[in-house]
XYZ file of C-alpha atoms in Angstrom:
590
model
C 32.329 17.957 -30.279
C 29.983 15.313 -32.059
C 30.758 11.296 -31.645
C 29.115 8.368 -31.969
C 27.428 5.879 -29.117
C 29.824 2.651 -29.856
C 28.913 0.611 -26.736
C 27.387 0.423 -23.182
C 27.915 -1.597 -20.232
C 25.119 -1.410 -17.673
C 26.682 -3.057 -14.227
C 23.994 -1.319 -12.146
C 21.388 1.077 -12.198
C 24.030 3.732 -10.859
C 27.157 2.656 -12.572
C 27.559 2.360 -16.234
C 29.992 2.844 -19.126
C 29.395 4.009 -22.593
C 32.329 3.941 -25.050
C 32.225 7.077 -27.457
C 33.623 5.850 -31.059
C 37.127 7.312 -31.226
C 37.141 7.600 -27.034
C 36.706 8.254 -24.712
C 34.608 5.912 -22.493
C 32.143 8.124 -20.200
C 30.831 7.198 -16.535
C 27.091 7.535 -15.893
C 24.781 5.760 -14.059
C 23.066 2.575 -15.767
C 19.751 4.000 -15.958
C 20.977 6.954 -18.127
C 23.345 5.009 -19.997
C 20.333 2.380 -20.721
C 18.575 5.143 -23.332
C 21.674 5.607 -25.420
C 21.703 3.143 -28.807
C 24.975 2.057 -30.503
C 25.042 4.218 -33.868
C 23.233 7.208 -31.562
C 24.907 11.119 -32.245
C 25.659 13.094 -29.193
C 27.393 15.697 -28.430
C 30.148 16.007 -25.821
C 31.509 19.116 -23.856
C 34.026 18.546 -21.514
C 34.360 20.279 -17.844
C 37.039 22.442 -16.962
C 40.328 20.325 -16.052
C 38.548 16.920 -17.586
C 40.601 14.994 -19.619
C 41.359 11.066 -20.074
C 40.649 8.086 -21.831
C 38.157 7.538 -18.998
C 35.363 10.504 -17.927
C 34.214 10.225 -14.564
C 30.318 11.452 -13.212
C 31.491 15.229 -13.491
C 33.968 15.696 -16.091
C 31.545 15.882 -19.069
C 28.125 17.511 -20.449
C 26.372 15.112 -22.721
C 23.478 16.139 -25.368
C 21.463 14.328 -27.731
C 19.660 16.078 -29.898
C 19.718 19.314 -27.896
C 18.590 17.421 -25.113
C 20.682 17.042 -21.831
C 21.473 13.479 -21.008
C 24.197 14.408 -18.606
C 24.585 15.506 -16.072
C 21.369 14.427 -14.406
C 18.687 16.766 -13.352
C 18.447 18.540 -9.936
C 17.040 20.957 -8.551
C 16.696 22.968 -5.162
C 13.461 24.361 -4.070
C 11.708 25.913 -1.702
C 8.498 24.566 -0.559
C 6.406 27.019 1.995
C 3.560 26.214 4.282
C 0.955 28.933 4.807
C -2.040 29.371 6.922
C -5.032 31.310 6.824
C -3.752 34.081 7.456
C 0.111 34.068 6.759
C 1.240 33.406 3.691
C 4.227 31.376 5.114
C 4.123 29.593 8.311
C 7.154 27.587 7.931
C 9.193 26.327 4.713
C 11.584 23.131 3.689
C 14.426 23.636 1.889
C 14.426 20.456 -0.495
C 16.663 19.215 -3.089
C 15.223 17.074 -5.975
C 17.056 15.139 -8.122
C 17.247 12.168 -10.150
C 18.857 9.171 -8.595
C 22.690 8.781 -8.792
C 24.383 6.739 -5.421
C 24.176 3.532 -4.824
C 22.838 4.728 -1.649
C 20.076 7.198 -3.479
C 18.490 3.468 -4.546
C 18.957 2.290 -0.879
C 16.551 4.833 0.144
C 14.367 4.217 -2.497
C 13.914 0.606 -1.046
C 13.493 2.060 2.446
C 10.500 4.232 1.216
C 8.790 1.573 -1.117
C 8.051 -0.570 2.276
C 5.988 2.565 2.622
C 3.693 2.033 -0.568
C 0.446 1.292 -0.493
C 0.628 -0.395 -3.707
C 3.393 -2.705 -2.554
C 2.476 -6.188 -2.421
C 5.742 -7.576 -1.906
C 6.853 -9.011 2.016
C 10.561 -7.849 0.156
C 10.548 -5.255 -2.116
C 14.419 -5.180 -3.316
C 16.329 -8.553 -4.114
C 19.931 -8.306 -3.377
C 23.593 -9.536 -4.713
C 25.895 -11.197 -2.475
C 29.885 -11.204 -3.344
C 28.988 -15.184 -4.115
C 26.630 -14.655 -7.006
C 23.459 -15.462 -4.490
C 20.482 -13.536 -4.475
C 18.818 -12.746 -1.212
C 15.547 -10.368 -0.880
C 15.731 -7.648 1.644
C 13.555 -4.699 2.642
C 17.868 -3.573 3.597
C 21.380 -4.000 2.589
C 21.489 -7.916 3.724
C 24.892 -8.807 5.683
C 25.754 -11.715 3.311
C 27.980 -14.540 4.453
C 30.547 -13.191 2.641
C 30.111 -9.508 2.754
C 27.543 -7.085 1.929
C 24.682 -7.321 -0.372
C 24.418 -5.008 -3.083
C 21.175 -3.783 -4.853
C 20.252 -5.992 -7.969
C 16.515 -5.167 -8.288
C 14.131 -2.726 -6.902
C 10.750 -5.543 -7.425
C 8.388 -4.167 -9.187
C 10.141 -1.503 -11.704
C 11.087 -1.693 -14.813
C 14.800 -1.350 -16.728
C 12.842 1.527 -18.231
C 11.968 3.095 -14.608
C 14.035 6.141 -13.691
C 13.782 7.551 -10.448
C 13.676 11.148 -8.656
C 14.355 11.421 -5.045
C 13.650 14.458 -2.693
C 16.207 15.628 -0.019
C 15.869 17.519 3.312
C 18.785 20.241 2.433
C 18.413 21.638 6.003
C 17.597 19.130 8.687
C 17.804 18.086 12.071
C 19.815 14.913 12.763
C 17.607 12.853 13.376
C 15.504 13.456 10.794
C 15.590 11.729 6.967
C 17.966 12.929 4.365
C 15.868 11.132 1.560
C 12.132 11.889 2.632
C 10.372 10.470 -1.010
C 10.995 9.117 -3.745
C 9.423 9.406 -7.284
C 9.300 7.102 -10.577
C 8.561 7.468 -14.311
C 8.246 5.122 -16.401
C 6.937 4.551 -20.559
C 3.517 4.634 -20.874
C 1.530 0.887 -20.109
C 1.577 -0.924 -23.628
C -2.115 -1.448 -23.502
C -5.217 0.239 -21.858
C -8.851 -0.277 -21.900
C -11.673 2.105 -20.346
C -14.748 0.058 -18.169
C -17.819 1.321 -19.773
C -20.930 0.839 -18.372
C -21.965 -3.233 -19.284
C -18.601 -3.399 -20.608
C -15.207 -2.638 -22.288
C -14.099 -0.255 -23.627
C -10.533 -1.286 -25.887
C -7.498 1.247 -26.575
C -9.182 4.292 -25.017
C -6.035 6.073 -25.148
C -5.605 6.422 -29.472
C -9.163 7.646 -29.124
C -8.052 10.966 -27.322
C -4.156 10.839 -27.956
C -2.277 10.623 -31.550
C -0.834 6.656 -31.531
C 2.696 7.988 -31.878
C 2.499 9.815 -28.502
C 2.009 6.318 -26.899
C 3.628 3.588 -29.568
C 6.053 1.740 -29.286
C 6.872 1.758 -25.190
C 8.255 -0.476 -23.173
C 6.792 -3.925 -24.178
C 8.583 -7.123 -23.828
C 5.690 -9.210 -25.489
C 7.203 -10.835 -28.410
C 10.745 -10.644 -27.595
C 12.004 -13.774 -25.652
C 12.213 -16.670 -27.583
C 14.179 -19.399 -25.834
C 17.698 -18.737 -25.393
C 18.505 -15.397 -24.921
C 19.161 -13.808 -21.975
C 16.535 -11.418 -20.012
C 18.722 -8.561 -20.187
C 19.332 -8.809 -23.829
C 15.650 -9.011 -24.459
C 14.772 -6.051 -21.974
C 17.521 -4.039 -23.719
C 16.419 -4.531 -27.213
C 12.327 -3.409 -25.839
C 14.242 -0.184 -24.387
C 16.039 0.466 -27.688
C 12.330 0.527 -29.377
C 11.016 3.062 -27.206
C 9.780 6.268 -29.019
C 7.031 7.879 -27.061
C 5.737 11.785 -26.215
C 4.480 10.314 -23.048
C 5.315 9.549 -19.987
C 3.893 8.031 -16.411
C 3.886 8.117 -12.852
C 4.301 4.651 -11.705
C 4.889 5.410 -7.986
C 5.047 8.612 -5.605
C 6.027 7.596 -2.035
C 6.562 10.268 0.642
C 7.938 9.465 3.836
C 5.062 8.963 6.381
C 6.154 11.587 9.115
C 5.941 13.816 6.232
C 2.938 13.212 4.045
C 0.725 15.916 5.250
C 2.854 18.971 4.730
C 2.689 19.028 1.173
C 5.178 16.984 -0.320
C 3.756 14.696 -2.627
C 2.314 17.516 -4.546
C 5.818 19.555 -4.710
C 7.805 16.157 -5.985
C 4.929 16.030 -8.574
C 5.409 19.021 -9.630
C 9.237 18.740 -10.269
C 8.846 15.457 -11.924
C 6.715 17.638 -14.518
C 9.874 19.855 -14.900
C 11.925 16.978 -15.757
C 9.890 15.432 -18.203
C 9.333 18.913 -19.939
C 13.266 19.533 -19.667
C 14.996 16.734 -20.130
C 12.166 14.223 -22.392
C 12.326 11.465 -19.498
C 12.463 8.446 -19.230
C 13.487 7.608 -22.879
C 15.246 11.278 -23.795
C 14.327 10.780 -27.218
C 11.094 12.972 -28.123
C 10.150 15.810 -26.506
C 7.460 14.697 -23.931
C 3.444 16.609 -24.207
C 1.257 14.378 -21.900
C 2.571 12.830 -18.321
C -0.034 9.989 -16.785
C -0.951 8.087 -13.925
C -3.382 4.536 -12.937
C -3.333 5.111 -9.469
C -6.006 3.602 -7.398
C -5.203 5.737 -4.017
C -6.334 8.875 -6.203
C -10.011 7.946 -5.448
C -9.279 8.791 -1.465
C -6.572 11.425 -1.806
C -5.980 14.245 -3.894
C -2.305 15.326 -3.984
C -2.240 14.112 -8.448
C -5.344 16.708 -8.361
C -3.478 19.269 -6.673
C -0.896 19.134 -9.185
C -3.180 19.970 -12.099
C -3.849 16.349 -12.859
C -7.096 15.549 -14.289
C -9.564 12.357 -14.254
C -9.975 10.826 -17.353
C -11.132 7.441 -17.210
C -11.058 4.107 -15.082
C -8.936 1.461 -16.813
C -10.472 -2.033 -17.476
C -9.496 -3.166 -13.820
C -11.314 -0.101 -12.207
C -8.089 1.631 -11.842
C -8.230 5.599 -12.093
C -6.310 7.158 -14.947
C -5.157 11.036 -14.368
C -3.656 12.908 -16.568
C -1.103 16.280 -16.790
C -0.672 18.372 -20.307
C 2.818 19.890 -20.869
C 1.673 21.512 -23.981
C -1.177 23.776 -25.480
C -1.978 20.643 -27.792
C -2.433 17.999 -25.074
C -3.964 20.447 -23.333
C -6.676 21.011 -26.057
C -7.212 17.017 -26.474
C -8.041 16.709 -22.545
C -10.178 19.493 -22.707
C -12.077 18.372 -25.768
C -12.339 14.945 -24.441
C -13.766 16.305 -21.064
C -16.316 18.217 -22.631
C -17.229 15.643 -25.712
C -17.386 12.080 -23.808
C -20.401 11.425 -22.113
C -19.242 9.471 -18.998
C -16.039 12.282 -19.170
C -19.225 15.001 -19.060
C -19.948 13.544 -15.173
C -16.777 14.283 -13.262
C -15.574 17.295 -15.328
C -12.078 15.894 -14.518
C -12.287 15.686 -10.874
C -12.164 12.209 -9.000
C -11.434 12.951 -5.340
C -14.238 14.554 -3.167
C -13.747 15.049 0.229
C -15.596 13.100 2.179
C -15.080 14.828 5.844
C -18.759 16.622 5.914
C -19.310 20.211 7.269
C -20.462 19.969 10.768
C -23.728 22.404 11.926
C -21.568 24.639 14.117
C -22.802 26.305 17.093
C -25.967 28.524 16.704
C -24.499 31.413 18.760
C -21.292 32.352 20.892
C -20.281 30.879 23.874
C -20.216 33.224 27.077
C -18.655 33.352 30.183
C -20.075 35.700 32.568
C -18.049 36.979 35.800
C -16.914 33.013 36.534
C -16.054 32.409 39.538
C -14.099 29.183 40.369
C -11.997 27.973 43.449
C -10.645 24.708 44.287
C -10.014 23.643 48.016
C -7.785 20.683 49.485
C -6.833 19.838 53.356
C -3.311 18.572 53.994
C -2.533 16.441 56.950
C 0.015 13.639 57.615
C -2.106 11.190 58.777
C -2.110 8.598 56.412
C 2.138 8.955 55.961
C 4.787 7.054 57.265
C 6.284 8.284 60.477
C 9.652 9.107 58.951
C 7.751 11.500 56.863
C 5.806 12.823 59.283
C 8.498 13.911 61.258
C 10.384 15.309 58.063
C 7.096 17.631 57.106
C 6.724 18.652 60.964
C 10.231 20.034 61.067
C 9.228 22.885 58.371
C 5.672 23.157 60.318
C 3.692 21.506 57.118
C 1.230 19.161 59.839
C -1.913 20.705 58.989
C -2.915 22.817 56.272
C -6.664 23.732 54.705
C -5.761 25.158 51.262
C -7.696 27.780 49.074
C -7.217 28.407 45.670
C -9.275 31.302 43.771
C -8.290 29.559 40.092
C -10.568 32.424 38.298
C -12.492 35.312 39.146
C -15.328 37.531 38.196
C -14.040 35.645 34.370
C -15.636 37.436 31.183
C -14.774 35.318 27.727
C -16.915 35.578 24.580
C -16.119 32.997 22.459
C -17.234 33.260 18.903
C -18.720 29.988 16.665
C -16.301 29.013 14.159
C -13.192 30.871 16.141
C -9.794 29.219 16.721
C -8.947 30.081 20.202
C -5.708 29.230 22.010
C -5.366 29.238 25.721
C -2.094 30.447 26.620
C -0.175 30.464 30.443
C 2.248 28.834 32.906
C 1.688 25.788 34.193
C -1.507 25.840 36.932
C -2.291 29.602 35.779
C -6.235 27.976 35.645
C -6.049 26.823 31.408
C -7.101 23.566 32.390
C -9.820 24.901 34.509
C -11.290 27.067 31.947
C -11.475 24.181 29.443
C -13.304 22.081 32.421
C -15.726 24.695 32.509
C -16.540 24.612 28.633
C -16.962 21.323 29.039
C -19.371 20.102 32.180
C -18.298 21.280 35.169
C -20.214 23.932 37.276
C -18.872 27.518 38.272
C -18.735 28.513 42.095
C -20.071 31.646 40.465
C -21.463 33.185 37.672
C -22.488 31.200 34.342
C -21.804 30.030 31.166
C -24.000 30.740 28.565
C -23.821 28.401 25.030
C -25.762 27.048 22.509
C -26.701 23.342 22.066
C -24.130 21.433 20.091
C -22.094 18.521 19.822
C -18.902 18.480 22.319
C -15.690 16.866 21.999
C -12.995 16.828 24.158
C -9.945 15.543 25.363
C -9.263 16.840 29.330
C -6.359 14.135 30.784
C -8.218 12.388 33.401
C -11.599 13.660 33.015
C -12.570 13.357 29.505
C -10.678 11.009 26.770
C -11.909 9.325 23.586
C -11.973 5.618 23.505
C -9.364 4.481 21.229
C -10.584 1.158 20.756
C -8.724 -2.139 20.551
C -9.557 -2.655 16.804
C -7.248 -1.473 13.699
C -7.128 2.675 13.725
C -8.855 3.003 10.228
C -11.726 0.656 11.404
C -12.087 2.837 14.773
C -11.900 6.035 12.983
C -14.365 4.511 10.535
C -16.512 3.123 12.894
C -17.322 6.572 14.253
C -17.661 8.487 10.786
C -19.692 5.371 9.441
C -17.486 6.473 6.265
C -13.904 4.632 5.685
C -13.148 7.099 2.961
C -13.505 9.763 5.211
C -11.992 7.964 8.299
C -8.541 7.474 5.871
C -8.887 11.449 5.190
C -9.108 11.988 8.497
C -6.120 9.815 9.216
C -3.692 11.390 6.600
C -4.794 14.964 7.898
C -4.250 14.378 11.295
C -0.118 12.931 10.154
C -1.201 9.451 10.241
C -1.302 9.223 6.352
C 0.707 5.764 6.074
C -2.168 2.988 4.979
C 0.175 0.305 6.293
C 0.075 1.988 9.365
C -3.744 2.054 9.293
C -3.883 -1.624 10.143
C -2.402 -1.084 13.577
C -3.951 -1.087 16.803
C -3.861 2.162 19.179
C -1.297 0.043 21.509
C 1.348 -0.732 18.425
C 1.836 2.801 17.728
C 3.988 5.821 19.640
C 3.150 8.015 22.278
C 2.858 10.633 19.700
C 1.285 8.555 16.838
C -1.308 7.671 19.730
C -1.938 11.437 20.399
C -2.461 12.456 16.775
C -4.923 9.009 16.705
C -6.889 10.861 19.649
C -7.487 14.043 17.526
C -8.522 12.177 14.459
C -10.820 9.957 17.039
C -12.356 13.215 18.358
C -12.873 14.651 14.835
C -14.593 11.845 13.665
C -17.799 12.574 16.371
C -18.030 15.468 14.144
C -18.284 18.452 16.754
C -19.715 21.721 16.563
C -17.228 22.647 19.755
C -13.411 20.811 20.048
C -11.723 21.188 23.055
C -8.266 19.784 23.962
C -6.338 20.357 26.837
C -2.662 20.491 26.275
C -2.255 20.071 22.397
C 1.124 18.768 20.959
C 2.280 17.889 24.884
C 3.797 14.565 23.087
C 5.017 15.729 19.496
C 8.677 16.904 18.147
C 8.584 20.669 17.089
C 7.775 19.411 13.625
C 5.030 17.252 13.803
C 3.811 20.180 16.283
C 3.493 22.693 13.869
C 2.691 20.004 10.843
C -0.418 18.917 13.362
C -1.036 22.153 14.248
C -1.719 23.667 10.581
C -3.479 20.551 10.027
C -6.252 20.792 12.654
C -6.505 25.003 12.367
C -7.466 24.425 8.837
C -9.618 21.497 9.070
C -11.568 23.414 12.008
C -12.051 26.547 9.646
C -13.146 24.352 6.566
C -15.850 22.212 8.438
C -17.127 24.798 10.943
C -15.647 23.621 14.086
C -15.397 25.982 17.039
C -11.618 25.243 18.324
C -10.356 25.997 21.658
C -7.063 24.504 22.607
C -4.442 24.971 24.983
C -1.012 24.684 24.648
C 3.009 25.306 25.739
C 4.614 25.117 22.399
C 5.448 28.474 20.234
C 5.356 25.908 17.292
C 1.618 25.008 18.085
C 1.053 29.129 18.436
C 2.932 29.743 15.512
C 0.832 27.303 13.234
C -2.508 27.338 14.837
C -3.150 31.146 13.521
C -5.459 31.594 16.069
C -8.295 34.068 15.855
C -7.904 35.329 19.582
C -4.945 33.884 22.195
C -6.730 33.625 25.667
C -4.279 34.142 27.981
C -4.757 32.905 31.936
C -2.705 33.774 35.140
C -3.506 33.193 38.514
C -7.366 34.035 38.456
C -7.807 37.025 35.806
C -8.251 35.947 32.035
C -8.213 38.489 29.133
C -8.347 37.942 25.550
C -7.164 39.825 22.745
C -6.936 39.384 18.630
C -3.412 36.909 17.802
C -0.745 39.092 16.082
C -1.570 37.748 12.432
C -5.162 39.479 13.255
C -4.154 42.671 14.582
């Protein structure tokens, strides 16, 4: 049935009411109900059972001009991880949506402390029962009750927000792990030129009308009226087939599976489906001015291209959803001079290929033995006469750790040492590294060595800030903040700590990225993942495989945890026990 908008009342960005002319009054959240004008035709279908004066969030379907307005968009997807060799390692099981709880916009706040872009100490400001405002990074206790969310700082009454779900997950990991926002396109751009400016680059490539009139409050506040009014009536103006990315925020234990690039990818979807933000004109062209594209390259990943740097030196990517758009980009690309020298790419990967060992590494009928002498005479008499009672007073130990050992180990290989606990894995590793066989040899080429043996060999982690260490080594901080994000450490506020202000397992995935900045032709660590959760194992795990692979790196690694096995895709699994060692191809190669 068709009615008429006749009013709205936005209390908060997930609670509003909009009166239909002739009834009923319909429930939606504030940032929906924002979009619909007074006079506006829509079309109502109501859910089995619904009925009232008053519809509440799921009674009703709402169109406007064939386009859903409610309910909101959502969506559950899988998103796999695969390896070299598998084409699915491991998989999340995410639901995206568009915002709807008051406690979907909590989360949002939790995640924008995690923005790089945020320059805020207090990114929300809060309501208390008493009409005071108080500004929060959380739900503030206020003297006379809780806080509730007024403002997230920094968006817009024309933002509108997406947020991404862990639909199967462990308890103590996030239900909200990121957190997306679209917004009108930016009123005005200019492009830096070289020597100069540029102006209103955009209606060069792009038809006006796909950018005019957005979200602009210039002109509209002339003393006396109230903010709201005036941000209402600049929302009421927008017409645009355009929309932008204003922020993408993934939650930092989770940055380097993937997820950025799936939540893009959905946010595309919505904007194609349901016209987003404004739900008035059927959107061809998504955008983004993010500076963080020049050092990562998730937008990329998503089809994104470079376009242009704004006036500021910002970087402006761009995403078609139609053949027309499509054809602008590419003519633009192709025609524009200073378009002509990236070809629509921005990021580069800075993390250089290392020279890789000139030939295999060989172990030839190893022989190696360790041997201790027990006695009691620097103990305690107490103890002494505990050990004597089971006969333990003097004892000269021999242990054969390997023997007569045969290993080829190939350059470029990823090779995972696998055994109980003393079976020799540590041993073997020693040898690869420095330390002499009782017999035997080991035959390698000359190369760069890095490794990380507990107690005999461990990278300096410095005292300094983790990019500027990891920098320091690469003599590159572009490549040291790659290096950072690949290794799970992909939060730049997190960058700016020292080795000693982060966890035991932060600290271990610091040591890898440490390591991999002396760019070795050989990597060995002893006891990989000993200090990560199953997750971050396998996430860490993938990570450094395919890194290895990429640059050339010979990898050998041992490790305990099936997750570590599982993700590593090995080329051969070493396995040691009590003196024998045999190799054979991993299961994914056989």
């Amino acid at each position: 049935m068709e009615r008429r908008v006749a009013a709205r009342r936005v209390y908060w960005r997930w609670f509003s009411e909009v009166d239909l002319a002739g009834g009923p009054t319909l429930r939606m959240t504030g940032d929906a109900a924002r979009w619909l004008r007074p006079g506006d035709v829509v079309r109502l279908r109501l859910r089995a059972g619904a009925g009232g004066s008053v519809l509440e969030f799921d009674d009703y379907v709402l169109e406007r001009e064939g386009r859903v307005v409610w309910p909101l968009w959502d969506r559950e997807v899988q998103h796999p991880r695969g390896g070299v060799y598998a084409k699915e390692l491991y998989a999340y099981r995410l639901r995206i949506r568009e915002a709807r709880y008051e406690q979907d916009y909590e989360a949002i706040v939790a995640l924008e402390q995690y923005h790089y872009a945020s320059d805020h100490d207090a990114v929300a400001v809060w309501r208390c029962p008493d009409g005071s405002r108080r500004y929060a990074n959380s739900k503030p206790r206020c003297d006379s009750g809780e806080g509730r969310l007024l403002e997230i700082r920094g968006s817009t009454p024309a933002s509108r927000f997406l947020v991404m779900e862990l639909v199967d997950r462990l308890p103590f990991e996030p239900e909200v792990v990121g957190y997306l926002r679209l917004d009108p396109p930016l009123p005005a751009m200019h492009r830096r030129v070289p020597g100069g400016v540029e102006p209103r680059i955009r209606e060069r490539v792009f038809p006006e009308d796909w950018i005019h009139p957005t979200f602009d409050l210039k002109g509209l506040q002339p003393r006396g009226r109230r903010w709201e009014e005036v941000a209402q009536e600049a929302l009421d103006r927008v017409d645009v087939a355009a929309a932008r990315v204003a922020r993408v925020v993934i939650h930092p234990d989770y940055r380097a599976d993937g997820l950025g690039v799936r939540l893009l990818r959905a946010a595309l979807e919505w904007a194609q489906e349901r016209a987003v933000p404004d739900t008035r004109r059927d959107k061809r062209l998504v955008c983004t001015v993010a500076m963080m594209a020049r050092y990562h390259p998730f937008f990329e990943r998503a089809g994104f291209r470079y376009l242009w740097d704004t006036a500021s030196g910002r970087p402006v990517l761009a995403y078609p959803l139609d053949d027309h758009a499509a054809t602008l980009i590419r003519r633009f690309l192709q025609t524009d001079p200073l378009a002509q020298e990236y070809g629509g790419r921005l990021y580069r990967s800075r993390y250089p290929k290392v020279s890789g060992l000139a030939g295999p590494v060989v172990f030839r009928g190893v022989d190696k033995a360790y041997v201790s002498v027990l006695d009691l005479d620097a103990l305690a008499p107490e103890v002494r006469q505990l050990l004597k009672a089971f006969g333990a007073v003097r004892r000269r130990v021999e242990r054969q750790v390997l023997r007569g050992v045969k290993l080829r180990i190939e350059p470029g290989g990823v090779y995972l040492l696998w055994g109980a606990s003393g079976a020799g894995k540590t041993t073997l590793l020693r040898l690869l590294w420095d330390e002499l066989p009782d017999a035997g040899w080991v035959d390698g080429p000359e190369g760069r060595v890095e490794a990380y043996l507990p107690g005999v060999a461990e990278p300096d982690l410095g005292d300094e800030a983790i990019l500027e260490r990891v920098a320091r080594r690469l003599q590159d901080v572009a490549a040291a903040a790659e290096l950072l994000a690949r290794m799970g450490l992909a939060d730049a506020i997190l960058w700016r700590a020292r080795p000693d202000q982060l966890s035991t397992g932060q600290r271990e995935r610091l040591r890898l990225a440490v390591l991999l900045a002396g760019r070795p032709d050989l990597l060995i660590v002893d006891e990989f993942a000993a200090h990560l959760d199953g997750t971050n194992a396998r996430r860490v795990a993938r990570a450094l495989s395919n890194l290895a692979r990429e640059v050339g790196i010979t990898l050998v690694i041992s490790s305990h945890r099936k997750e570590a096995r599982q993700a590593l895709e090995p080329d051969r699994i070493v396995y040691v026990g009590y003196g024998s060692v045999w190799s054979e191809p991993a299961e994914h190669r056989s």
